Coordinates of C-alpha atoms in Angstrom, one line a residue:
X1 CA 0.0 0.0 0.0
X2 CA 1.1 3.8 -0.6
X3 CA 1.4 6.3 2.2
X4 CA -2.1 7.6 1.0
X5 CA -3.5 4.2 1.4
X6 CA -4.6 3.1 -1.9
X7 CA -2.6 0.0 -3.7
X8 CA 0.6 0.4 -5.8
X9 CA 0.4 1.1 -9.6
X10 CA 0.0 -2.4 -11.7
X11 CA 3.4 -2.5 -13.5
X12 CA 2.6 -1.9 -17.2
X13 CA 3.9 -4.7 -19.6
X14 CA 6.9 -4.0 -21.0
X15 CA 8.9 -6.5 -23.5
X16 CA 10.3 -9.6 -22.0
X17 CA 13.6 -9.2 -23.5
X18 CA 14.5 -5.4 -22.8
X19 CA 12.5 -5.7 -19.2
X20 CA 13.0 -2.9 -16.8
X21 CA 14.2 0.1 -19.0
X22 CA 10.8 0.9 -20.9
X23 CA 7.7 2.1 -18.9
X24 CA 5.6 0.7 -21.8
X25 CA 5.4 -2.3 -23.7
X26 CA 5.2 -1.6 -28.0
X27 CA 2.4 -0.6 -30.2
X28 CA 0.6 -3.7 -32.1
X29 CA 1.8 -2.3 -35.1
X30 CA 5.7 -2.0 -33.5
X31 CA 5.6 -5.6 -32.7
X32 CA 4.2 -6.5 -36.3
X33 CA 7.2 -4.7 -38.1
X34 CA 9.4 -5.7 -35.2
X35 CA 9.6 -9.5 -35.3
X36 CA 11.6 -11.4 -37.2
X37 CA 10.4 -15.3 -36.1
X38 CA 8.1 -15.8 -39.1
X39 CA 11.3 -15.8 -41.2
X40 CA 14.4 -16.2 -39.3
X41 CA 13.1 -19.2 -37.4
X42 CA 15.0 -21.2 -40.2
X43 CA 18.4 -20.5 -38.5
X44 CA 17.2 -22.5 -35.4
X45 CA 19.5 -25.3 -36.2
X46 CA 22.5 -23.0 -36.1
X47 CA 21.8 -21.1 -33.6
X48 CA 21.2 -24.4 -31.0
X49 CA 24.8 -24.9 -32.5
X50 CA 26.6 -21.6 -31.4
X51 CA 24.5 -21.9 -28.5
X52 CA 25.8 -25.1 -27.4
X53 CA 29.3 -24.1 -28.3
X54 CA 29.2 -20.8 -26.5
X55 CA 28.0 -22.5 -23.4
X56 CA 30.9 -25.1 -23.7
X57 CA 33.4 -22.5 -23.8
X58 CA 31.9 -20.5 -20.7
X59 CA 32.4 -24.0 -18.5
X60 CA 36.0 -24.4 -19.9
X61 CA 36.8 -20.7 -19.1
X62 CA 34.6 -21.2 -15.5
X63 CA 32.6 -18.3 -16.7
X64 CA 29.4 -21.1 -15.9
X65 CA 29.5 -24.1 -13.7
X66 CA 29.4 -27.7 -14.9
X67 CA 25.8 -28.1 -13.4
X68 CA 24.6 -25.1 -15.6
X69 CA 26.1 -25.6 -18.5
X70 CA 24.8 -29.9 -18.4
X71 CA 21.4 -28.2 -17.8
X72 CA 21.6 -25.6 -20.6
X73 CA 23.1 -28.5 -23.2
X74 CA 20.0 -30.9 -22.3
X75 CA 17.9 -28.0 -22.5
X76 CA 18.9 -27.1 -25.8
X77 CA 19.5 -30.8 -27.0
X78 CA 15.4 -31.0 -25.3
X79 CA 14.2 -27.9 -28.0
X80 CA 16.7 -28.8 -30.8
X81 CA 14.1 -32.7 -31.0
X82 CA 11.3 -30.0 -30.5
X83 CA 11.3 -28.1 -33.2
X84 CA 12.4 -31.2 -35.9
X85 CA 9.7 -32.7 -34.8
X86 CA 7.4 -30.2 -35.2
X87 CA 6.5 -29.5 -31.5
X88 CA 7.9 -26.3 -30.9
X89 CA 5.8 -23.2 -30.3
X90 CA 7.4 -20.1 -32.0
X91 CA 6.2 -17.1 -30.1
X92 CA 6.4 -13.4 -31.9
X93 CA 6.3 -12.3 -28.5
X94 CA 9.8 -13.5 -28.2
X95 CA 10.4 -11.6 -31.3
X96 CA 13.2 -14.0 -32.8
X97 CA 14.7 -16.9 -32.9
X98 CA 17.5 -16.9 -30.3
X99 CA 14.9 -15.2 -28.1
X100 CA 12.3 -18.3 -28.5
X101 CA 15.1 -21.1 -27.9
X102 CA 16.2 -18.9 -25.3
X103 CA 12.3 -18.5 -23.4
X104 CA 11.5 -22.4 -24.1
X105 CA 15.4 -23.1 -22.6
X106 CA 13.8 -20.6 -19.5
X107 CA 10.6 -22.7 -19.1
X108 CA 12.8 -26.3 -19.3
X109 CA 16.0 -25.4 -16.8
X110 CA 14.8 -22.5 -14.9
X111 CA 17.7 -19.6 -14.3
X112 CA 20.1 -21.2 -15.5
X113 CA 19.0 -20.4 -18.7
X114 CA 19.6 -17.2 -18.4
X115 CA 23.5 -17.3 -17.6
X116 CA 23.7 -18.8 -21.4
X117 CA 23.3 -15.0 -22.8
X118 CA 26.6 -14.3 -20.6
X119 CA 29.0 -12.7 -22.9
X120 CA 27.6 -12.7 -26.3
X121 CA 24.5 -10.3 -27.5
X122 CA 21.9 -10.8 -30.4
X123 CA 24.2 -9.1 -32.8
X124 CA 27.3 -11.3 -32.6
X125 CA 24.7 -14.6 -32.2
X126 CA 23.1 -13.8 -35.7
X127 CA 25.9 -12.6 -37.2
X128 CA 27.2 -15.8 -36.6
X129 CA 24.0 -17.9 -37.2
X130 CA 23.6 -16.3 -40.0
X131 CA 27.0 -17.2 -41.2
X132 CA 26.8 -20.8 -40.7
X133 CA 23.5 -21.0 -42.7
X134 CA 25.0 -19.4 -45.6
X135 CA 28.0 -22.1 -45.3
X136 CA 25.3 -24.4 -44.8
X137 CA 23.8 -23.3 -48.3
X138 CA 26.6 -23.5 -50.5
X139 CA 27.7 -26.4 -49.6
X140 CA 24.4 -28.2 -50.7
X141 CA 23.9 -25.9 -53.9
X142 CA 27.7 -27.5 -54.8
X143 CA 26.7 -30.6 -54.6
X144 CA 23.8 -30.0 -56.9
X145 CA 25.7 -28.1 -59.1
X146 CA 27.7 -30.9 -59.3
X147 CA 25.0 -33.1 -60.3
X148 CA 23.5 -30.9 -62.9
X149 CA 27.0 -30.5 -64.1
X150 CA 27.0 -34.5 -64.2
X151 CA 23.8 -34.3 -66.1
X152 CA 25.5 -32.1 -68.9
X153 CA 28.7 -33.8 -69.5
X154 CA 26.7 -37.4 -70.2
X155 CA 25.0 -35.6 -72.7
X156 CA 27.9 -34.0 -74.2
X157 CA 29.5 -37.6 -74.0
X158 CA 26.3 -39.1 -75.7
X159 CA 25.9 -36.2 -78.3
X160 CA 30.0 -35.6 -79.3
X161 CA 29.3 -36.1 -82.9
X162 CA 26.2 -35.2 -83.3
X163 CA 26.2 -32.0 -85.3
X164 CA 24.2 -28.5 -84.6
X165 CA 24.6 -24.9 -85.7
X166 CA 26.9 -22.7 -83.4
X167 CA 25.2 -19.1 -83.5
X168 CA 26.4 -15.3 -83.1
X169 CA 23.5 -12.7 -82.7
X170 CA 21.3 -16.2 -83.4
X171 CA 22.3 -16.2 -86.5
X172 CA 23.5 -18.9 -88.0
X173 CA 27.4 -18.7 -87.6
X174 CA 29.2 -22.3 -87.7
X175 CA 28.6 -25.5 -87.5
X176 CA 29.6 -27.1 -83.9
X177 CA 28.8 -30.1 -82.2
X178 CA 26.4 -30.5 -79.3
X179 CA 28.7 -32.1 -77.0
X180 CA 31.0 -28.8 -77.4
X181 CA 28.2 -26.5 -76.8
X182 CA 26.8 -28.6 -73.3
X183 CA 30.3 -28.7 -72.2
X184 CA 30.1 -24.7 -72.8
X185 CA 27.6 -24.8 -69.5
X186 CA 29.8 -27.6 -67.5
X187 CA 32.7 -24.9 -67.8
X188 CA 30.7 -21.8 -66.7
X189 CA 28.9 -23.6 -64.0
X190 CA 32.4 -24.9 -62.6
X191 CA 33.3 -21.0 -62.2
X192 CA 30.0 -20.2 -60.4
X193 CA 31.2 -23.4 -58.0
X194 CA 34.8 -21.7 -58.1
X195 CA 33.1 -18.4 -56.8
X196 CA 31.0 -19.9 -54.0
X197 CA 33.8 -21.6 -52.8
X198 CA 35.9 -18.3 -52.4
X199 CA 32.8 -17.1 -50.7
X200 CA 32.7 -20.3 -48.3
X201 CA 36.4 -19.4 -47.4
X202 CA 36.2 -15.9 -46.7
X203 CA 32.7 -16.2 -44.6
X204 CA 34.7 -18.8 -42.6
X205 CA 35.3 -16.5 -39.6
X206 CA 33.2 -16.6 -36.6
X207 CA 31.4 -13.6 -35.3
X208 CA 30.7 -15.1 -31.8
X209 CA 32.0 -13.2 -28.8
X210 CA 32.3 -10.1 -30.5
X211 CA 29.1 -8.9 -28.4
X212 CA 27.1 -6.2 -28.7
X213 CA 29.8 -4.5 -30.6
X214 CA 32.8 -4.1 -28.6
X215 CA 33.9 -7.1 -27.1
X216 CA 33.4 -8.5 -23.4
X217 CA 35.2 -8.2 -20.2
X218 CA 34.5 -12.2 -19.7
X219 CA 37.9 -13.5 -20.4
X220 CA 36.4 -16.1 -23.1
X221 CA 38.1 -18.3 -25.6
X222 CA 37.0 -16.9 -29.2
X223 CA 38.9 -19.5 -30.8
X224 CA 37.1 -22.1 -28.9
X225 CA 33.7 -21.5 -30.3
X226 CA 35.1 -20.8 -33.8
X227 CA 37.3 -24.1 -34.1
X228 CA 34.0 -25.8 -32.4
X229 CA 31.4 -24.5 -35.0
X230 CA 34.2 -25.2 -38.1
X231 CA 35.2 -21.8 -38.6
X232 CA 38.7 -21.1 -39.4
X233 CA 39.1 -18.3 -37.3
X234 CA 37.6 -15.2 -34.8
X235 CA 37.2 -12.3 -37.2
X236 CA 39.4 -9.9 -36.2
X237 CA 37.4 -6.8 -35.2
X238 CA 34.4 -6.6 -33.0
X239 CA 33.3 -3.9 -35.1
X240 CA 33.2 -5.8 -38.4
X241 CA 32.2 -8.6 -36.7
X242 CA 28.4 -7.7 -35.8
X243 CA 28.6 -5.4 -38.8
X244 CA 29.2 -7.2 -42.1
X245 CA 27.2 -8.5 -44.4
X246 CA 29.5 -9.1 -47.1
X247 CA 29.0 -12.8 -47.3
X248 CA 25.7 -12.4 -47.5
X249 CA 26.0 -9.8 -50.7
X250 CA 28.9 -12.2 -52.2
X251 CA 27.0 -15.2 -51.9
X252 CA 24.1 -13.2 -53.6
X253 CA 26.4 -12.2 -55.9
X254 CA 27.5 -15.4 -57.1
X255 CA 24.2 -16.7 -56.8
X256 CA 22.9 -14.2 -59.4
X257 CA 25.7 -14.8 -62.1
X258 CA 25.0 -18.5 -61.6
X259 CA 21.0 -17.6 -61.9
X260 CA 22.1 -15.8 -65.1
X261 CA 24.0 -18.6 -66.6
X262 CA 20.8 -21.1 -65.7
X263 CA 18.7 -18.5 -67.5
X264 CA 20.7 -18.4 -70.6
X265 CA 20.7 -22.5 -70.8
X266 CA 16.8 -22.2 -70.0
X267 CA 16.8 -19.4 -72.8
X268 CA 17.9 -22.1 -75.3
X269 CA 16.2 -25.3 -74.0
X270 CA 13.1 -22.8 -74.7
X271 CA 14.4 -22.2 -78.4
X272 CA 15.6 -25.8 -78.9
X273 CA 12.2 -27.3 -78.3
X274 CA 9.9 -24.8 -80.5
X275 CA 8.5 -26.2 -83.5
X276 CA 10.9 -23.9 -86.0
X277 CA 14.1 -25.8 -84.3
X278 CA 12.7 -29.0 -83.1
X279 CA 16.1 -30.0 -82.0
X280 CA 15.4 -30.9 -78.1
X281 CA 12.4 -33.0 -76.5
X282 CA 11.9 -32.8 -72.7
X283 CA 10.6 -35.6 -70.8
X284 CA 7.2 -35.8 -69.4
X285 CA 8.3 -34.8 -66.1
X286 CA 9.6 -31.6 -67.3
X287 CA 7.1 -30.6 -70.0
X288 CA 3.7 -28.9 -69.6
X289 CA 0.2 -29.2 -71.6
X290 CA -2.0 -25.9 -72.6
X291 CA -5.7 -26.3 -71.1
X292 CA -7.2 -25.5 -74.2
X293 CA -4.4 -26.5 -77.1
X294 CA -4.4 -30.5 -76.9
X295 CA -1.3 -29.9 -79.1
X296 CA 0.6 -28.3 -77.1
X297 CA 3.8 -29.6 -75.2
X298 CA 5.6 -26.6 -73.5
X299 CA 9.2 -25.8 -71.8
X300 CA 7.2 -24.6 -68.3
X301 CA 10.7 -25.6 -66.3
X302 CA 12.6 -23.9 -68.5
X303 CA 10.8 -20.7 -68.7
X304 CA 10.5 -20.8 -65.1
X305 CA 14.2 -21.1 -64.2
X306 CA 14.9 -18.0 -66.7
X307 CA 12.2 -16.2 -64.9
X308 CA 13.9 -17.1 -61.7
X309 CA 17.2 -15.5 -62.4
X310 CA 15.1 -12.3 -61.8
X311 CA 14.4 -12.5 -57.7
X312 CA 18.2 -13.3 -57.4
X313 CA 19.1 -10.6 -59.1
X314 CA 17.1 -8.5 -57.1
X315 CA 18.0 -10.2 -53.8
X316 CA 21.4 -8.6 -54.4
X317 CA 19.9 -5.3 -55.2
X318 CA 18.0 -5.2 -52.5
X319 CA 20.3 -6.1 -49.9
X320 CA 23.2 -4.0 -50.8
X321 CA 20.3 -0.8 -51.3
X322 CA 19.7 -1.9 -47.2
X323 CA 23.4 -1.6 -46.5
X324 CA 24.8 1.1 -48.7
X325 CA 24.2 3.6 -46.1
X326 CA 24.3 2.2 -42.8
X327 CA 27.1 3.0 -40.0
X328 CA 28.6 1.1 -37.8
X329 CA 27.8 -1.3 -36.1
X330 CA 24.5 -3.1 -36.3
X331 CA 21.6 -1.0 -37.4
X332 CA 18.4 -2.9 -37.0
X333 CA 18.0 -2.5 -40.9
X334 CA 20.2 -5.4 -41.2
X335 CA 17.2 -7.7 -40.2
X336 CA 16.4 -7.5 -44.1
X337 CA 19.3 -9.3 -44.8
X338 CA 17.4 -13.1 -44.2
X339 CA 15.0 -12.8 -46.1
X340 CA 17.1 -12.1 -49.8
X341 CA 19.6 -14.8 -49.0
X342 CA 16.8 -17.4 -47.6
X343 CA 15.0 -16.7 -51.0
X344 CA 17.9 -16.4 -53.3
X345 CA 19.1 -20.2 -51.8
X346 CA 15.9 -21.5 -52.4
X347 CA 15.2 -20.2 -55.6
X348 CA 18.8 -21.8 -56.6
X349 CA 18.3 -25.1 -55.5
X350 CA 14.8 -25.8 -57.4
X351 CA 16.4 -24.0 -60.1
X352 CA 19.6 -25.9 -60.6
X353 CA 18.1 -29.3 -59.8
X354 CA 15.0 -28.2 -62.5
X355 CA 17.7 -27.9 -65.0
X356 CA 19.7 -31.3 -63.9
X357 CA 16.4 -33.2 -64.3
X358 CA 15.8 -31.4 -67.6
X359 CA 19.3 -32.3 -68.8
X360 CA 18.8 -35.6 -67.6
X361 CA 15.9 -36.3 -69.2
X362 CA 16.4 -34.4 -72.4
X363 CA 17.0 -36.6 -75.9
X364 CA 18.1 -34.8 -79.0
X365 CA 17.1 -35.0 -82.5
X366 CA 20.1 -35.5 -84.6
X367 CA 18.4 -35.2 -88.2
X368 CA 17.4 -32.0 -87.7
X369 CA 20.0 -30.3 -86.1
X370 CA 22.5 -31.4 -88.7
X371 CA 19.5 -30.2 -91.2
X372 CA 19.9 -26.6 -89.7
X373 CA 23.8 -26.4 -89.4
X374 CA 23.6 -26.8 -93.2
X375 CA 21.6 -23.6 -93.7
X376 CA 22.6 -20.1 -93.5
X377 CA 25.9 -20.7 -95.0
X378 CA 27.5 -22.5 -92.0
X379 CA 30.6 -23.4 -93.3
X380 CA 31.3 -20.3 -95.4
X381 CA 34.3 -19.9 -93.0
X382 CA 35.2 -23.4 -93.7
X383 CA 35.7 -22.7 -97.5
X384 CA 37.3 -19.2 -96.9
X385 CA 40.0 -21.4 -94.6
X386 CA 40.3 -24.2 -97.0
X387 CA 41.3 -21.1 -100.1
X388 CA 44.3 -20.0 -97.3
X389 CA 45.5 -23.4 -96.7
X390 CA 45.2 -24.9 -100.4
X391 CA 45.7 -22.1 -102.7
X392 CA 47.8 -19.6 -100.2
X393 CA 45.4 -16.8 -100.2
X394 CA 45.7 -14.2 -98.0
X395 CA 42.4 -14.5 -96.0
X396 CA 41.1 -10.7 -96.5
X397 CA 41.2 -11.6 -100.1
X398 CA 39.5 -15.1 -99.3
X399 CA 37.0 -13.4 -97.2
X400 CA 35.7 -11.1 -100.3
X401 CA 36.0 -14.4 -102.4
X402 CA 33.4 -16.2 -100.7
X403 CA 31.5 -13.3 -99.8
X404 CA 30.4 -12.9 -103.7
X405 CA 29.6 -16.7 -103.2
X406 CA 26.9 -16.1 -101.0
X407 CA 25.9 -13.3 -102.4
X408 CA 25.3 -15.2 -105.7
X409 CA 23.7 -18.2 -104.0
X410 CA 21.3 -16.2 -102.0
X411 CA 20.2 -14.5 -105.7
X412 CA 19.5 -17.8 -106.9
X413 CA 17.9 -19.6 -103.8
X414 CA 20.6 -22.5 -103.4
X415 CA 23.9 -23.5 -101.4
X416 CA 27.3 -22.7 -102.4
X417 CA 28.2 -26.5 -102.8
X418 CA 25.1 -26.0 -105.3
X419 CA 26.8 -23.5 -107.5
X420 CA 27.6 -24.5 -111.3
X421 CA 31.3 -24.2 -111.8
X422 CA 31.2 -21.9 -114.6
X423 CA 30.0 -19.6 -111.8
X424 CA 32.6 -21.0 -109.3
X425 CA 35.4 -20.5 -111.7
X426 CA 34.3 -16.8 -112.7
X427 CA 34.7 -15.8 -109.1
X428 CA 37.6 -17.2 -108.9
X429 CA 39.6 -20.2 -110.6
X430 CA 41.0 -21.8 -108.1
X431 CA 37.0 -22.7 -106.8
X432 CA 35.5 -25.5 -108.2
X433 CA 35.3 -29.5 -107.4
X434 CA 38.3 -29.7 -105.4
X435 CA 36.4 -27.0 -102.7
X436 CA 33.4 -28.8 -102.4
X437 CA 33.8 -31.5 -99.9
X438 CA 34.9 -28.0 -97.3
X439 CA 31.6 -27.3 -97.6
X440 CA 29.8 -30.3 -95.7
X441 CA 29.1 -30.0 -92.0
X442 CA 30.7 -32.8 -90.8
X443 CA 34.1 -31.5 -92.3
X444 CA 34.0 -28.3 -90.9
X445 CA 33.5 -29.6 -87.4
X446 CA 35.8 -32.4 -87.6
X447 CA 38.6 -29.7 -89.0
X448 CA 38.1 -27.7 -85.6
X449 CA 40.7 -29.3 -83.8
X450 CA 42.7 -26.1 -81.8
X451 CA 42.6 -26.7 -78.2
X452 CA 39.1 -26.4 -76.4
X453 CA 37.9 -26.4 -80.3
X454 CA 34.3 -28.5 -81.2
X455 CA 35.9 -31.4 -83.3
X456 CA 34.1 -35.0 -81.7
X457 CA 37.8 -36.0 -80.6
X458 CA 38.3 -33.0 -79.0
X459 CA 34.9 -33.1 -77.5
X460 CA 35.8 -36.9 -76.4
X461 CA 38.9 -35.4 -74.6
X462 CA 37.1 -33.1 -72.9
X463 CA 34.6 -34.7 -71.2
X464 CA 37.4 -37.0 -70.2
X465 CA 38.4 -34.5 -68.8
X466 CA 36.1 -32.0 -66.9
X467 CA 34.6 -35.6 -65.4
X468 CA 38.1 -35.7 -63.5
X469 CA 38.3 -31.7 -62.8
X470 CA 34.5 -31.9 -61.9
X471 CA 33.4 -34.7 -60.4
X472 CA 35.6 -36.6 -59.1

C-alpha cells in the first residue's frame, strides 16, 4: 500500500527481453514490423549450434558451472528434438529466434538459462548464425551443381558427334557439335562453384564473442567456439564482426551470375524445343500441356528457371540498397538481410536441380540439327579457310571471295556447294570440285581441332576431362 492508502500502480507490460528500462510495452503495429520469427526461425538449427558451443566455452573458461552448462546443453538438446519434430511453439512475442530457444530453454532449466546469454549479445549470435546457414547453403547448392554438371557432360558424351549450328547474334554462324556446346555450360557452372567456394572461405570467420559491438570483459576463448562450430578463425574486429554482411552480398552475388547462366541454358532449352528448331524434347516430367491447345507440349521448367534469375538478381539489389548507407555497427536494418539470401538459396536449389532433371531427361534429334547447321551458309568460314591453306590466299582476299559466293547463291535460292562451276570459276579459278567436300558440315567440325575447339575427338577429350576436374 502507498502512504495515501490506496494499492501500488499495476506495473505496465513492457517487452520480456529489454525488461526494466521501458515504462511501456510496443504498439501492435511496433511488434508486427518488429519481429523477425516468421522468417528467421530457419536459422534454429545453427543457432542451438553456437549456443551449445558458446556454453561449452563459458564452462571451460569457469565463466558457468558444470551443473549449468549440463542443464543448458540438455535444455537445448530437449528444444533442438522439439522443433524437428514439429513441437515447438514459435512465439512473436519473443520476437526472434535466439529469443524463442532462449524463453523455451527458461521454461525447461529455470535460471540457469539465463547465464547462457553471458558474454555474447543478439548481434554477434546472428551474425554468426547467420553465417553458418550461408555455409550451410553452398555447400548443398555445390553438390547439386555438381550433379547438374554431371547431367550435362553425359549428354555432351552421348551427343559428341552429333552436329548443330553454333550461333552469333542467333544467326546462323558455324557448325559445332552438341557435345561442345553442353560442355560450354559444364565450364561456366564450374566457375560459379569456383566463386561460392571463395565465398565459403572468406565467410569462414566466426562472429561469436564479439558482443554487442565491442567485445566482453569475460575472459572467453573466441577461438574455442570458432574451431568448435568449423570456422577457421575469430574475425578480427568486434566492429566488423556484428557489422558485415559481405558474405551475405557475395553469396548473392555469385548466386545471381549463376541464376544468369541457368537463364541463358533455360533461354535455349526454350528455343531448342519450338517447332521452327525441333532440336530438343523434354521428358514428361519436365514438360507442360496448354488447357485449351491438346497440341501443345511446353518448356514450363525452363521458362520458369529464366524467370527465376530475376528475384536473385534483385535479392542482391536489395540487400546491398539496405546496407549502402548504414554505420557502424548493427543497425536494426540489417534484419532485411534473411529474407534475400533465404530466398535467393531456395530459388537456386529448385532451379539448378530443375535444369539437372531437364538435362537428364532431355533426348536430342540428330536429323534436324545437322538439317539446320547446313543452312545459312555455315561453313562459309570453312571454304574461306580451306582457299588460305590450299591455294595460299591471304584470307582478307578469301573473305571477299566467298562473300560474292553467297551473295550469288542467296540470288539464286541455293547452297554454295550447289553453285555450277562456270559460276565458281568466274569468281575465282582456283574454286570448283576440289572445294566442295569444305563445304559439308561434318568437315568443318571435324577440321576444328585447336585446343578447347568443337571437333568429336576434342569433345571426347574433354569430357574426359572435366569428369576428372568436376566430379571426381
Amino acid at each position: 500500500m502507498t502512504e495515501d492508502g490506496r494499492p501500488p500502480p499495476t506495473a505496465p507490460a513492457t517487452s520480456p527481453i529489454w525488461g526494466g528500462r521501458f515504462e511501456a510495452g510496443p504498439a501492435a503495429l511496433m511488434a508486427e514490423i518488429n519481429a523477425s520469427i516468421d522468417f528467421d526461425r530457419r536459422l534454429y538449427a545453427q543457432d542451438i549450434a553456437a549456443s551449445k558451443a558458446h556454453c561449452c566455452m563459458l564452462v571451460t573458461q569457469g565463466i558457468l558451472t558444470e551443473a549449468d552448462g549440463q542443464a543448458i546443453l540438455g535444455g537445448l538438446d530437449a528444444i533442438l528434438a522439439e522443433i524437428t519434430q514439429g513441437r515447438f511453439t514459435f512465439r512473436r512475442s519473443l520476437e526472434d529466434i535466439h529469443m524463442n530457444v532462449e524463453g523455451r530453454l527458461a521454461e525447461l532449466i529455470g535460471e540457469a538459462a539465463g547465464r547462457l546469454h553471458t558474454a555474447r549479445s543478439r548481434n554477434d549470435q546472428v551474425a554468426t548464425d547467420l553465417r553458418l546457414w550461408v555455409r550451410d547453403a553452398i555447400d548443398d547448392l555445390d553438390g547439386a551443381l555438381k550433379g547438374l554438371q554431371g547431367a550435362l557432360i553425359d549428354q555432351a558424351e552421348r551427343y559428341a558427334d552429333a552436329v548443330m549450328p553454333g550461333f552469333t547474334h542467333l544467326q546462323t554462324a558455324q557448325p559445332v557439335t552438341l557435345g561442345h556446346h553442353l560442355l560450354a555450360y559444364v565450364e561456366m557452372l564450374g566457375r560459379d562453384r569456383g566463386r561460392l567456394r571463395d565465398a565459403r572461405a572468406r565467410l569462414n570467420e566466426c562472429p561469436l564473442g564479439a558482443a554487442a559491438l565491442a567485445g566482453t570483459a569475460f575472459p572467453i576463448d573466441r577461438r574455442m567456439t570458432a574451431a568448435a562450430l568449423g570456422f577457421a578463425a575469430p574475425m578480427a574486429n568486434s566492429l566488423d564482426a556484428v557489422s558485415d554482411r559481405d558474405f551475405a552480398l557475395e553469396f548473392l552475388a555469385a548466386g545471381a551470375i549463376l541464376a544468369t547462366h541457368l537463364s541463358r541454358l533455360g533461354e535455349e532449352i526454350v528455343i531448342w524445343s519450338s517447332d521452327p528448331f525441333g532440336f530438343i524434347r523434354l521428358s514428361d516430367s519436365f514438360a507442360t500441356g496448354s488447357s485449351i491447345m491438346p497440341q501443345k507440349r511446353n518448356p514450363d521448367a525452363a521458362e520458369l528457371v529464366r524467370a527465376k534469375a530475376g528475384r536473385v538478381i534483385g535479392a542482391l539489389t536489395g540487400l546491398l540498397v539496405v546496407l549502402k548507407g548504414l554505420p557502424l555497427a548493427y543497425a536494426k536494418d540489417m534484419q532485411e538481410d534473411k529474407e534475400p539470401v533465404f530466398d535467393a538459396a531456395d530459388t537456386l536449389s529448385v532451379s539448378v536441380r530443375a535444369m539437372a532433371g531437364m538435362i537428364e531427361g532431355a533426348s536430342f534429334d540428330r536429323a534436324r540439327m545437322q538439317a539446320a547447321a547446313g543452312r545459312g551458309f555455315a561453313t562459309a568460314t570453312d571454304l574461306a579457310d580451306w582457299l588460305v591453306r590450299t591455294q595460299g590466299m591471304a584470307f582478307r582476299r578469301a573473305h571477299h571471295v566467298v562473300g560474292a559466293l553467297v551473295r550469288e547463291a542467296e540470288r539464286r535460292g541455293c547452297g554454295i556447294e550447289d553453285l555450277p562451276d562456270e559460276v565458281l570459276t568466274a569468281v575465282d579459278p582456283a574454286l570448283g570440285d576440289p572445294m566442295r567436300p569444305a563445304l559439308s558440315v561434318e568437315a568443318s567440325v571435324a577440321s576444328r581441332v585447336s585446343e578447347g575447339g568443337t571437333a568429336p575427338a576434342n569433345v571426347r577429350a574433354a569430357v574426359a576431362a572435366a569428369r576428372q576436374r568436376f566430379l571426381d
